[in-house]
């Protein structure tokens, strides 16, 4: 699947490959060390944010889960 921004598609593929490799070769084998793909993810995230801004895609009112988000309301 391509990214929201054409310029971001290659970054998305690189991140997906990195994450899938880490998940299969480390995480599923019990190695819970930091995700080595974090820097790639941040580069991809910045690219997507830029594309959203350039395309004037309205995102107001959408909620995104991220590291600073707590549990969703009503969940336990």
XYZ file of N, CA and C in Angstrom:
228
model
N 0.843 -1.166 0.000
C 0.000 0.000 0.000
C 0.894 1.236 0.000
N 0.513 2.197 -0.828
C 1.265 3.442 -0.890
C 0.917 4.346 0.282
N 1.747 5.322 0.481
C 1.544 6.287 1.544
C 0.634 7.414 1.071
N 0.165 8.210 2.017
C -0.686 9.360 1.701
C 0.053 10.360 0.815
N 1.339 10.427 0.951
C 2.158 11.311 0.132
C 3.072 10.483 -0.747
N 3.059 10.741 -2.043
C 3.878 9.972 -2.974
C 5.345 9.941 -2.552
N 5.835 11.080 -2.065
C 7.228 11.171 -1.644
C 7.520 10.304 -0.419
N 6.478 9.876 0.290
C 6.645 9.107 1.523
C 6.588 7.603 1.309
N 6.203 7.163 0.123
C 5.981 5.738 -0.115
C 7.241 4.910 0.116
N 8.379 5.377 -0.360
C 9.621 4.607 -0.175
C 9.998 4.536 1.313
N 9.817 5.639 2.040
C 10.078 5.616 3.483
C 9.156 4.615 4.183
N 7.906 4.560 3.758
C 6.948 3.620 4.336
C 7.416 2.188 4.096
N 7.840 1.888 2.886
C 8.325 0.531 2.561
C 9.548 0.174 3.406
N 10.472 1.110 3.539
C 11.664 0.856 4.352
C 11.283 0.579 5.801
N 10.381 1.413 6.342
C 9.947 1.205 7.725
C 9.221 -0.126 7.876
N 8.313 -0.439 6.954
C 7.572 -1.701 7.030
C 8.517 -2.895 7.022
N 9.521 -2.862 6.152
C 10.492 -3.951 6.086
C 11.271 -4.070 7.394
N 11.723 -2.948 7.914
C 12.478 -2.936 9.165
C 11.630 -3.481 10.307
N 10.401 -2.973 10.420
C 9.524 -3.402 11.503
C 9.212 -4.895 11.400
N 8.858 -5.361 10.213
C 8.525 -6.779 10.042
C 9.701 -7.685 10.380
N 10.902 -7.278 9.984
C 12.110 -8.053 10.298
C 12.333 -8.082 11.818
N 12.258 -6.914 12.462
C 12.440 -6.835 13.917
C 11.376 -7.657 14.642
N 10.129 -7.532 14.210
C 9.035 -8.232 14.866
C 9.230 -9.746 14.785
N 9.555 -10.260 13.607
C 9.709 -11.702 13.409
C 10.995 -12.253 14.022
N 12.083 -11.507 13.881
C 13.382 -12.029 14.295
C 13.747 -11.715 15.736
N 13.090 -10.752 16.347
C 13.441 -10.379 17.715
C 12.246 -10.424 18.659
N 11.254 -9.620 18.392
C 10.124 -9.477 19.321
C 9.431 -10.805 19.579
N 9.115 -11.553 18.536
C 8.412 -12.825 18.714
C 9.271 -13.877 19.407
N 10.567 -13.654 19.454
C 11.474 -14.581 20.133
C 11.776 -14.129 21.554
N 11.024 -13.122 22.028
C 11.159 -12.678 23.411
C 12.131 -11.549 23.639
N 12.776 -11.069 22.611
C 13.706 -9.951 22.761
C 12.893 -8.663 22.727
N 12.725 -8.052 23.876
C 11.857 -6.889 23.981
C 12.635 -5.568 24.023
N 13.839 -5.590 23.510
C 14.657 -4.368 23.481
C 13.977 -3.333 22.594
N 14.457 -2.139 22.646
C 13.879 -1.030 21.877
C 13.771 -1.374 20.396
N 12.756 -0.861 19.768
C 12.521 -1.042 18.344
C 13.626 -0.325 17.569
N 14.424 -1.042 16.787
C 15.523 -0.403 16.055
C 15.039 0.423 14.870
N 13.740 0.427 14.635
C 13.179 1.129 13.474
C 12.604 2.491 13.833
N 12.775 2.908 15.050
C 12.191 4.159 15.517
C 12.595 5.376 14.706
N 13.846 5.454 14.319
C 14.313 6.607 13.554
C 13.664 6.625 12.163
N 13.550 5.457 11.545
C 12.870 5.372 10.247
C 11.412 5.782 10.376
N 10.772 5.346 11.469
C 9.379 5.696 11.690
C 9.216 7.201 11.830
N 10.099 7.841 12.574
C 10.008 9.287 12.762
C 10.169 10.035 11.428
N 11.097 9.563 10.585
C 11.272 10.193 9.269
C 10.011 10.027 8.425
N 9.426 8.840 8.454
C 8.189 8.587 7.714
C 7.045 9.443 8.265
N 6.951 9.514 9.578
C 5.897 10.299 10.228
C 5.985 11.771 9.817
N 7.184 12.338 9.816
C 7.364 13.736 9.406
C 6.969 13.941 7.949
N 7.303 12.981 7.111
C 6.952 13.064 5.700
C 5.432 13.057 5.532
N 4.754 12.177 6.255
C 3.292 12.094 6.179
C 2.658 13.383 6.685
N 3.172 13.902 7.789
C 2.628 15.159 8.318
C 2.767 16.285 7.299
N 3.903 16.338 6.621
C 4.127 17.352 5.602
C 3.154 17.162 4.434
N 2.956 15.925 4.006
C 2.043 15.638 2.889
C 0.612 16.012 3.245
N 0.202 15.733 4.467
C -1.150 16.072 4.920
C -1.343 17.592 4.871
N -0.316 18.300 5.323
C -0.386 19.766 5.315
C -0.430 20.306 3.881
N 0.428 19.763 3.012
C 0.489 20.221 1.628
C -0.814 19.935 0.877
N -1.439 18.809 1.185
C -2.681 18.434 0.501
C -3.903 19.040 1.180
N -3.644 19.761 2.258
C -4.721 20.416 3.001
C -5.809 19.424 3.414
N -5.372 18.269 3.926
C -6.295 17.238 4.395
C -6.717 17.609 5.811
N -8.013 17.786 6.039
C -8.465 18.172 7.387
C -8.337 17.007 8.361
N -7.643 17.238 9.464
C -7.494 16.186 10.470
C -8.011 16.630 11.832
N -8.591 17.822 11.891
C -9.121 18.299 13.158
C -10.204 17.337 13.628
N -10.189 17.050 14.912
C -11.200 16.185 15.500
C -10.837 14.712 15.456
N -9.795 14.359 14.724
C -9.356 12.960 14.702
C -8.449 12.715 15.892
N -8.582 11.563 16.490
C -7.720 11.224 17.612
C -6.710 10.189 17.152
N -5.478 10.404 17.524
C -4.403 9.483 17.182
C -3.826 8.898 18.456
N -3.570 7.628 18.432
C -2.905 6.995 19.568
C -1.411 7.213 19.393
N -0.777 7.553 20.449
C 0.658 7.771 20.405
C 1.238 7.533 21.773
N 2.534 7.698 21.911
C 3.187 7.413 23.183
C 2.666 8.258 24.340
N 2.127 9.435 24.052
C 1.672 10.296 25.142
C 0.203 10.050 25.485
N -0.455 9.201 24.723
C -1.871 8.920 24.982
C -1.992 7.851 26.052
N -2.992 8.016 26.905
C -3.277 7.004 27.908
C -4.266 6.008 27.348
N -4.829 5.215 28.258
C -5.850 4.261 27.836
C -7.069 5.012 27.336
N -7.755 4.415 26.394
C -8.982 5.020 25.887
C -10.032 5.025 26.988
N -10.894 6.021 26.949
C -11.927 6.109 27.970
C -12.789 4.866 27.938
N -13.146 4.374 29.119
C -14.012 3.229 29.225
C -13.306 1.888 29.124
N -12.012 1.884 28.809
C -11.296 0.608 28.753
C -10.664 0.321 30.096
N -10.444 -0.957 30.352
C -9.837 -1.315 31.636
C -8.668 -2.229 31.467
